[in-house]
C-alpha cells in the first residue's frame, strides 16, 4: 500500500439524494486526480467505491 504524508491528505464529503450521481462524481474526481487509471461506471459495476456484490447488483452504494 502506498504511503502518503499527512499534509497531502484531504477528506471529502459528497452529499446528495439517491441516484443523483455521487458515485460517478467520486469516480471522476479519483480519475481526474490520477488516483485511478480508468473511469469506472455504475451500470457496469466497475466503480472504485462500489466493490461489494450487493452494491454492484443494486447499482447503489450501501456504505457511507
PDB file of C-alpha atoms in Angstrom:
ATOM      1  CA  UNK A   1       0.000   0.000   0.000  1.00  0.00           C
ATOM      2  CA  UNK A   2       1.300   3.421  -0.946  1.00  0.00           C
ATOM      3  CA  UNK A   3       2.112   5.739   1.944  1.00  0.00           C
ATOM      4  CA  UNK A   4       1.085   9.393   1.916  1.00  0.00           C
ATOM      5  CA  UNK A   5       2.282  12.292   4.026  1.00  0.00           C
ATOM      6  CA  UNK A   6      -0.408  13.684   6.306  1.00  0.00           C
ATOM      7  CA  UNK A   7      -0.019  17.175   4.814  1.00  0.00           C
ATOM      8  CA  UNK A   8      -1.073  15.727   1.439  1.00  0.00           C
ATOM      9  CA  UNK A   9      -4.292  14.073   2.673  1.00  0.00           C
ATOM     10  CA  UNK A  10      -7.760  15.567   2.261  1.00  0.00           C
ATOM     11  CA  UNK A  11     -11.160  14.352   3.425  1.00  0.00           C
ATOM     12  CA  UNK A  12     -14.042  14.992   1.047  1.00  0.00           C
ATOM     13  CA  UNK A  13     -17.751  14.509   1.610  1.00  0.00           C
ATOM     14  CA  UNK A  14     -20.221  14.114  -1.257  1.00  0.00           C
ATOM     15  CA  UNK A  15     -23.840  14.552  -0.226  1.00  0.00           C
ATOM     16  CA  UNK A  16     -26.985  14.173  -2.311  1.00  0.00           C
ATOM     17  CA  UNK A  17     -30.204  12.265  -2.804  1.00  0.00           C
ATOM     18  CA  UNK A  18     -30.221   8.691  -4.077  1.00  0.00           C
ATOM     19  CA  UNK A  19     -29.473   8.422  -7.776  1.00  0.00           C
ATOM     20  CA  UNK A  20     -28.003  11.918  -8.200  1.00  0.00           C
ATOM     21  CA  UNK A  21     -24.540  10.799  -9.329  1.00  0.00           C
ATOM     22  CA  UNK A  22     -22.463  10.876  -6.144  1.00  0.00           C
ATOM     23  CA  UNK A  23     -20.602   7.683  -7.045  1.00  0.00           C
ATOM     24  CA  UNK A  24     -19.995   8.901 -10.595  1.00  0.00           C
ATOM     25  CA  UNK A  25     -18.685  12.210  -9.247  1.00  0.00           C
ATOM     26  CA  UNK A  26     -16.359  10.416  -6.816  1.00  0.00           C
ATOM     27  CA  UNK A  27     -15.125   8.214  -9.658  1.00  0.00           C
ATOM     28  CA  UNK A  28     -14.482  11.257 -11.870  1.00  0.00           C
ATOM     29  CA  UNK A  29     -12.587  13.039  -9.076  1.00  0.00           C
ATOM     30  CA  UNK A  30     -10.385   9.994  -8.479  1.00  0.00           C
ATOM     31  CA  UNK A  31      -9.703   9.696 -12.207  1.00  0.00           C
ATOM     32  CA  UNK A  32      -9.037  13.414 -12.720  1.00  0.00           C
ATOM     33  CA  UNK A  33      -6.541  13.460  -9.828  1.00  0.00           C
ATOM     34  CA  UNK A  34      -4.827  10.378 -11.289  1.00  0.00           C
ATOM     35  CA  UNK A  35      -5.654   8.306  -8.196  1.00  0.00           C
ATOM     36  CA  UNK A  36      -7.102   5.652 -10.531  1.00  0.00           C
ATOM     37  CA  UNK A  37      -6.171   4.887 -14.139  1.00  0.00           C
ATOM     38  CA  UNK A  38      -9.622   4.092 -15.526  1.00  0.00           C
ATOM     39  CA  UNK A  39     -13.042   5.685 -15.192  1.00  0.00           C
ATOM     40  CA  UNK A  40     -15.488   3.083 -13.881  1.00  0.00           C
ATOM     41  CA  UNK A  41     -19.241   3.098 -14.472  1.00  0.00           C
ATOM     42  CA  UNK A  42     -22.032   2.259 -12.030  1.00  0.00           C
ATOM     43  CA  UNK A  43     -24.013   0.490 -14.765  1.00  0.00           C
ATOM     44  CA  UNK A  44     -21.070  -1.827 -15.487  1.00  0.00           C
ATOM     45  CA  UNK A  45     -20.219  -2.426 -11.808  1.00  0.00           C
ATOM     46  CA  UNK A  46     -16.682  -1.126 -12.334  1.00  0.00           C
ATOM     47  CA  UNK A  47     -16.564   1.829  -9.939  1.00  0.00           C
ATOM     48  CA  UNK A  48     -13.826   2.040  -7.336  1.00  0.00           C
ATOM     49  CA  UNK A  49     -16.127   2.912  -4.441  1.00  0.00           C
ATOM     50  CA  UNK A  50     -18.818   0.270  -5.067  1.00  0.00           C
ATOM     51  CA  UNK A  51     -16.953  -3.002  -4.634  1.00  0.00           C
ATOM     52  CA  UNK A  52     -19.497  -5.092  -2.704  1.00  0.00           C
ATOM     53  CA  UNK A  53     -21.542  -7.577  -4.762  1.00  0.00           C
ATOM     54  CA  UNK A  54     -24.842  -6.158  -3.426  1.00  0.00           C
ATOM     55  CA  UNK A  55     -23.790  -2.636  -4.427  1.00  0.00           C
ATOM     56  CA  UNK A  56     -22.989  -3.825  -7.936  1.00  0.00           C
ATOM     57  CA  UNK A  57     -26.229  -5.826  -8.178  1.00  0.00           C
ATOM     58  CA  UNK A  58     -28.472  -2.984  -6.952  1.00  0.00           C
ATOM     59  CA  UNK A  59     -26.354  -0.244  -8.582  1.00  0.00           C
ATOM     60  CA  UNK A  60     -26.446   1.764  -5.362  1.00  0.00           C
ATOM     61  CA  UNK A  61     -23.873   2.498  -2.652  1.00  0.00           C
ATOM     62  CA  UNK A  62     -24.681   0.815   0.649  1.00  0.00           C
ATOM     63  CA  UNK A  63     -21.878   2.182   2.847  1.00  0.00           C
ATOM     64  CA  UNK A  64     -21.385   5.783   3.917  1.00  0.00           C
TER      65      UNK A  64
END
